[in-house]
């Protein structure tokens, strides 16, 4: 089931450099939250702290708390691998496992979770590919390599792979930035469907996309180059785009900077 995220006092570092500072926000279940803001303000960094991917980078660390319902993802004893299973991620560049078939790309995570029976795997692979709106295009070539699909199809394959293991939260870092407009619309439609089951957070540089797909929008900014990024405001998307509380948000969305 989709879970609520509650972040408090979160800062993230690369070595001694603080990339984001003192971020607090909540994300409601079964909703889409968009992260917007100029390049370098820490959107990707913050996204990666939500499933403990940040600490994979050498010398990187996180301060603060990320609650997923009643569990602090940073409490001692929490297994980061289990966190990443619960909080899935889709990246900017579609990254299917290149030598694996379409089928195996989707089945890989299920197998890692111990699913062995072919019948069970078949059912879930089909369900995930249907969930990602890709089934009809690939059902006759499931054993062909994932790398042989178009960019938009590969991104939907990555979404199928991510949802196959039934995460509760899906993080997407500019998932459409490498795609053509038709594939982009396909992914946006898909996000609208997925939010009935998942809690979704998406980073985007496309203001129209944020306005189209998200329920709430968070604007991040940095005071100056070299300063850590901060959350400036988060609100209903409609409000952020019509009547934001902070002048910097208004300037950004109306294209006056960034
Ligand atoms: N692996 C890393 N090692 C060191 N510093 C990093 C690393 N990744 C990001 N940074 C720094 O952290 C800050 C925030 O970067 P981040 O990638 O989170 O920004 P962003 O908002 O996602 O930008 P963009 O819109 O360009 O993707 C930047 O100053 C960046 O240089
Ligand atoms: Mg980024």
Short mmCIF file of C-alpha atoms and ligand atoms in Angstrom, two decimals:
data_model
loop_
_atom_site.label_atom_id
_atom_site.label_comp_id
_atom_site.label_asym_id
_atom_site.label_seq_id
_atom_site.Cartn_x
_atom_site.Cartn_y
_atom_site.Cartn_z
CA UNK A 1 0.00 0.00 0.00
CA UNK A 2 1.12 3.51 -0.75
CA UNK A 3 2.72 5.14 2.25
CA UNK A 4 3.13 8.66 3.50
CA UNK A 5 6.58 10.26 3.56
CA UNK A 6 7.49 12.70 6.31
CA UNK A 7 10.91 14.34 6.08
CA UNK A 8 12.31 16.53 8.83
CA UNK A 9 15.50 18.54 9.17
CA UNK A 10 17.22 16.74 6.33
CA UNK A 11 20.65 17.82 5.09
CA UNK A 12 22.86 15.90 2.70
CA UNK A 13 26.61 16.16 2.17
CA UNK A 14 29.20 15.16 -0.40
CA UNK A 15 32.31 14.91 1.74
CA UNK A 16 32.25 18.14 3.76
CA UNK A 17 30.20 20.05 1.17
CA UNK A 18 26.57 20.49 2.17
CA UNK A 19 24.43 20.08 -0.95
CA UNK A 20 20.99 20.50 0.64
CA UNK A 21 20.05 22.01 3.96
CA UNK A 22 17.35 21.48 6.52
CA UNK A 23 14.56 20.17 4.32
CA UNK A 24 11.21 19.27 5.86
CA UNK A 25 8.12 18.20 3.96
CA UNK A 26 5.39 15.60 3.86
CA UNK A 27 4.18 13.67 0.83
CA UNK A 28 0.70 12.21 0.90
CA UNK A 29 0.05 8.64 -0.25
CA UNK A 30 -1.43 8.13 -3.72
CA UNK A 31 -0.36 11.54 -4.88
CA UNK A 32 2.19 12.97 -7.26
CA UNK A 33 4.65 15.54 -5.94
CA UNK A 34 6.85 17.42 -8.42
CA UNK A 35 10.27 18.83 -7.51
CA UNK A 36 11.27 21.88 -9.52
CA UNK A 37 14.14 24.36 -9.29
CA UNK A 38 17.29 25.49 -11.07
CA UNK A 39 20.13 23.13 -11.93
CA UNK A 40 22.33 22.32 -8.96
CA UNK A 41 19.77 23.17 -6.27
CA UNK A 42 19.77 19.59 -5.02
CA UNK A 43 16.61 18.00 -6.43
CA UNK A 44 18.34 14.75 -7.41
CA UNK A 45 20.32 14.70 -4.19
CA UNK A 46 17.18 15.08 -2.12
CA UNK A 47 15.35 12.45 -4.17
CA UNK A 48 18.17 9.98 -3.52
CA UNK A 49 17.98 10.55 0.22
CA UNK A 50 14.41 9.24 0.11
CA UNK A 51 15.55 5.69 -0.66
CA UNK A 52 19.05 5.77 0.82
CA UNK A 53 20.77 5.91 -2.55
CA UNK A 54 22.70 9.03 -1.52
CA UNK A 55 24.97 7.12 0.82
CA UNK A 56 26.10 4.84 -2.04
CA UNK A 57 28.37 7.73 -3.13
CA UNK A 58 31.76 7.56 -1.31
CA UNK A 59 31.96 9.99 1.66
CA UNK A 60 28.36 11.10 1.19
CA UNK A 61 26.14 11.28 4.25
CA UNK A 62 22.73 12.40 5.42
CA UNK A 63 21.49 14.12 8.58
CA UNK A 64 17.87 14.26 9.63
CA UNK A 65 14.91 11.97 9.40
CA UNK A 66 12.83 10.36 6.66
CA UNK A 67 9.72 8.65 8.02
CA UNK A 68 7.83 6.23 5.81
CA UNK A 69 4.62 5.96 7.80
CA UNK A 70 5.98 4.97 11.21
CA UNK A 71 9.47 3.84 10.18
CA UNK A 72 12.52 6.10 10.10
CA UNK A 73 14.51 4.98 7.06
CA UNK A 74 17.69 6.21 8.74
CA UNK A 75 17.20 4.46 12.08
CA UNK A 76 19.99 2.11 13.05
CA UNK A 77 19.35 -1.45 11.99
CA UNK A 78 17.32 -0.50 8.90
CA UNK A 79 18.53 -2.40 5.84
CA UNK A 80 19.10 0.06 2.95
CA UNK A 81 18.53 -2.72 0.42
CA UNK A 82 15.07 -3.33 1.87
CA UNK A 83 14.42 0.43 1.78
CA UNK A 84 15.26 0.54 -1.93
CA UNK A 85 12.82 -2.29 -2.55
CA UNK A 86 10.06 -0.32 -0.81
CA UNK A 87 11.01 2.98 -2.41
CA UNK A 88 11.74 2.31 -6.09
CA UNK A 89 13.50 4.60 -8.53
CA UNK A 90 13.37 5.43 -12.24
CA UNK A 91 16.29 7.37 -13.68
CA UNK A 92 16.71 10.10 -16.27
CA UNK A 93 18.27 7.84 -18.90
CA UNK A 94 16.43 4.59 -19.46
CA UNK A 95 18.81 1.95 -18.10
CA UNK A 96 17.48 -1.53 -18.88
CA UNK A 97 19.94 -4.35 -18.22
CA UNK A 98 21.35 -4.36 -21.76
CA UNK A 99 22.05 -8.05 -22.30
CA UNK A 100 18.83 -9.24 -20.65
CA UNK A 101 15.61 -9.98 -22.48
CA UNK A 102 12.55 -7.80 -21.99
CA UNK A 103 11.06 -10.56 -19.84
CA UNK A 104 14.15 -10.92 -17.68
CA UNK A 105 14.47 -7.17 -17.18
CA UNK A 106 11.07 -7.19 -15.48
CA UNK A 107 11.57 -10.55 -13.74
CA UNK A 108 15.02 -9.72 -12.33
CA UNK A 109 13.81 -8.02 -9.16
CA UNK A 110 11.16 -10.67 -8.56
CA UNK A 111 13.79 -13.41 -8.83
CA UNK A 112 16.03 -11.52 -6.40
CA UNK A 113 13.09 -11.50 -4.00
CA UNK A 114 12.99 -15.28 -4.24
CA UNK A 115 10.19 -15.83 -6.73
CA UNK A 116 11.02 -19.00 -8.68
CA UNK A 117 7.88 -20.52 -10.19
CA UNK A 118 7.58 -19.76 -13.88
CA UNK A 119 3.80 -19.39 -13.69
CA UNK A 120 4.06 -16.75 -10.95
CA UNK A 121 6.81 -14.89 -12.79
CA UNK A 122 4.85 -14.95 -16.07
CA UNK A 123 1.78 -13.51 -14.36
CA UNK A 124 3.68 -10.68 -12.69
CA UNK A 125 5.79 -9.84 -15.74
CA UNK A 126 2.61 -9.49 -17.78
CA UNK A 127 0.88 -7.45 -15.07
CA UNK A 128 3.86 -5.09 -14.72
CA UNK A 129 4.24 -4.60 -18.47
CA UNK A 130 0.52 -3.88 -18.70
CA UNK A 131 0.84 -1.49 -15.75
CA UNK A 132 3.57 0.35 -17.63
CA UNK A 133 1.48 0.46 -20.84
CA UNK A 134 4.06 -1.56 -22.71
CA UNK A 135 2.53 -5.04 -22.94
CA UNK A 136 0.88 -4.68 -26.34
CA UNK A 137 4.09 -3.46 -27.92
CA UNK A 138 6.32 -6.23 -26.58
CA UNK A 139 4.18 -9.29 -25.90
CA UNK A 140 5.39 -11.00 -29.08
CA UNK A 141 9.06 -10.37 -28.39
CA UNK A 142 9.53 -10.89 -24.68
CA UNK A 143 12.71 -12.85 -25.26
CA UNK A 144 14.39 -10.13 -27.31
CA UNK A 145 16.89 -7.83 -25.57
CA UNK A 146 15.52 -4.80 -23.69
CA UNK A 147 18.19 -2.67 -25.34
CA UNK A 148 16.43 -3.20 -28.70
CA UNK A 149 13.45 -1.06 -27.72
CA UNK A 150 13.00 2.63 -28.52
CA UNK A 151 13.95 5.16 -25.83
CA UNK A 152 10.34 5.67 -24.74
CA UNK A 153 9.75 1.93 -24.65
CA UNK A 154 12.94 1.42 -22.65
CA UNK A 155 11.78 4.00 -20.11
CA UNK A 156 8.44 2.21 -19.79
CA UNK A 157 10.38 -1.06 -19.41
CA UNK A 158 12.29 0.52 -16.53
CA UNK A 159 9.00 1.60 -14.98
CA UNK A 160 7.67 -1.97 -15.41
CA UNK A 161 10.81 -3.27 -13.73
CA UNK A 162 10.39 -0.79 -10.87
CA UNK A 163 6.70 -1.54 -10.24
CA UNK A 164 7.09 -5.34 -10.59
CA UNK A 165 8.33 -5.60 -7.01
CA UNK A 166 5.36 -3.52 -5.79
CA UNK A 167 7.20 -0.62 -4.17
CA UNK A 168 5.16 1.76 -2.04
CA UNK A 169 6.86 4.85 -3.33
CA UNK A 170 8.19 5.52 -6.82
CA UNK A 171 10.89 8.17 -7.28
CA UNK A 172 11.42 9.48 -10.82
CA UNK A 173 14.34 11.75 -11.69
CA UNK A 174 13.53 13.60 -14.93
CA UNK A 175 12.10 10.41 -16.43
CA UNK A 176 11.06 12.10 -19.69
CA UNK A 177 14.04 14.32 -20.39
CA UNK A 178 15.50 11.88 -22.93
CA UNK A 179 12.15 11.19 -24.61
CA UNK A 180 10.20 12.55 -27.57
CA UNK A 181 6.87 14.36 -26.94
CA UNK A 182 4.70 11.31 -27.70
CA UNK A 183 6.63 9.06 -25.32
CA UNK A 184 6.58 11.85 -22.77
CA UNK A 185 2.79 12.01 -22.90
CA UNK A 186 2.63 8.22 -22.59
CA UNK A 187 4.73 8.40 -19.41
CA UNK A 188 2.63 11.27 -18.05
CA UNK A 189 -0.57 9.28 -18.61
CA UNK A 190 1.06 6.36 -16.91
CA UNK A 191 2.00 8.47 -13.89
CA UNK A 192 -1.67 9.45 -13.60
CA UNK A 193 -2.62 5.77 -13.47
CA UNK A 194 0.19 4.71 -11.15
CA UNK A 195 -0.70 7.25 -8.50
CA UNK A 196 -3.77 5.24 -7.67
CA UNK A 197 -1.42 2.61 -6.25
CA UNK A 198 1.83 4.36 -5.48
CA UNK A 199 3.13 7.52 -3.89
CA UNK A 200 5.08 9.27 -6.64
CA UNK A 201 7.78 11.93 -6.52
CA UNK A 202 9.03 13.29 -9.83
CA UNK A 203 11.82 15.75 -10.61
CA UNK A 204 11.21 17.77 -13.74
CA UNK A 205 12.57 20.82 -15.52
CA UNK A 206 9.40 21.02 -17.57
CA UNK A 207 6.94 23.40 -15.92
CA UNK A 208 4.04 22.21 -18.08
CA UNK A 209 4.80 18.67 -17.05
CA UNK A 210 4.82 19.57 -13.37
CA UNK A 211 1.50 21.37 -13.85
CA UNK A 212 0.00 18.43 -15.76
CA UNK A 213 1.04 15.49 -13.62
CA UNK A 214 1.44 16.66 -10.04
CA UNK A 215 -0.91 17.34 -7.15
CA UNK A 216 1.70 19.24 -5.18
CA UNK A 217 4.84 21.04 -6.27
CA UNK A 218 7.98 21.76 -4.27
CA UNK A 219 10.29 24.57 -5.37
CA UNK A 220 13.97 24.31 -4.44
CA UNK A 221 16.57 27.01 -4.84
CA UNK A 222 20.05 28.04 -3.72
CA UNK A 223 21.04 31.45 -2.46
CA UNK A 224 24.29 31.43 -4.45
CA UNK A 225 26.61 28.99 -6.18
CA UNK A 226 28.37 26.95 -3.52
CA UNK A 227 25.52 27.42 -1.03
CA UNK A 228 23.34 24.44 -0.15
CA UNK A 229 19.97 24.06 -1.83
CA UNK A 230 16.87 24.64 0.25
CA UNK A 231 13.18 23.97 -0.05
CA UNK A 232 11.59 27.35 -0.72
CA UNK A 233 7.96 26.29 -0.66
CA UNK A 234 5.68 23.36 -1.26
CA UNK A 235 1.99 23.71 -2.00
CA UNK A 236 -0.86 22.57 -4.20
CA UNK A 237 0.43 22.63 -7.78
CA UNK A 238 -2.37 24.91 -8.87
CA UNK A 239 -1.40 27.43 -6.24
CA UNK A 240 2.34 27.27 -6.98
CA UNK A 241 1.64 28.04 -10.62
CA UNK A 242 -1.01 30.70 -10.07
CA UNK A 243 -0.22 32.40 -6.82
CA UNK A 244 2.97 31.23 -5.09
CA UNK A 245 3.81 32.63 -1.65
CA UNK A 246 7.44 33.46 -2.41
CA UNK A 247 8.72 35.86 -5.06
CA UNK A 248 11.60 33.52 -6.04
CA UNK A 249 9.08 30.82 -6.96
CA UNK A 250 7.17 33.23 -9.13
CA UNK A 251 10.38 34.37 -10.83
CA UNK A 252 11.40 30.79 -11.52
CA UNK A 253 8.13 29.53 -12.93
CA UNK A 254 7.67 32.59 -15.07
CA UNK A 255 11.14 32.02 -16.52
CA UNK A 256 12.83 35.07 -15.07
CA UNK A 257 15.78 32.93 -13.96
CA UNK A 258 17.09 29.34 -13.90
N1 LIG B 1 28.35 12.72 -6.77
C1 LIG B 1 28.54 13.97 -6.38
N2 LIG B 1 29.68 14.35 -5.78
C2 LIG B 1 29.88 15.63 -5.37
N3 LIG B 1 28.97 16.61 -5.50
C3 LIG B 1 27.83 16.30 -6.09
C4 LIG B 1 27.54 14.98 -6.58
N4 LIG B 1 26.30 14.98 -7.13
C5 LIG B 1 25.85 16.24 -7.00
N5 LIG B 1 26.74 17.03 -6.39
C6 LIG B 1 26.58 18.48 -6.08
O1 LIG B 1 25.43 18.66 -5.27
C7 LIG B 1 24.70 19.80 -5.67
C8 LIG B 1 23.27 19.40 -6.02
O2 LIG B 1 23.30 18.57 -7.17
P1 LIG B 1 22.03 17.81 -7.73
O3 LIG B 1 22.48 16.89 -8.79
O4 LIG B 1 21.28 17.23 -6.59
O5 LIG B 1 21.19 19.02 -8.34
P2 LIG B 1 19.88 19.01 -9.25
O6 LIG B 1 18.94 19.99 -8.65
O7 LIG B 1 19.41 17.61 -9.42
O8 LIG B 1 20.44 19.59 -10.63
P3 LIG B 1 19.96 19.25 -12.14
O9 LIG B 1 18.69 19.99 -12.32
O10 LIG B 1 21.08 19.81 -12.97
O11 LIG B 1 19.82 17.77 -12.26
C9 LIG B 1 25.47 20.41 -6.83
O12 LIG B 1 26.28 21.44 -6.33
C10 LIG B 1 26.31 19.27 -7.35
O13 LIG B 1 27.48 19.73 -7.93
MG1 LIG B 2 19.18 16.35 -11.08
#
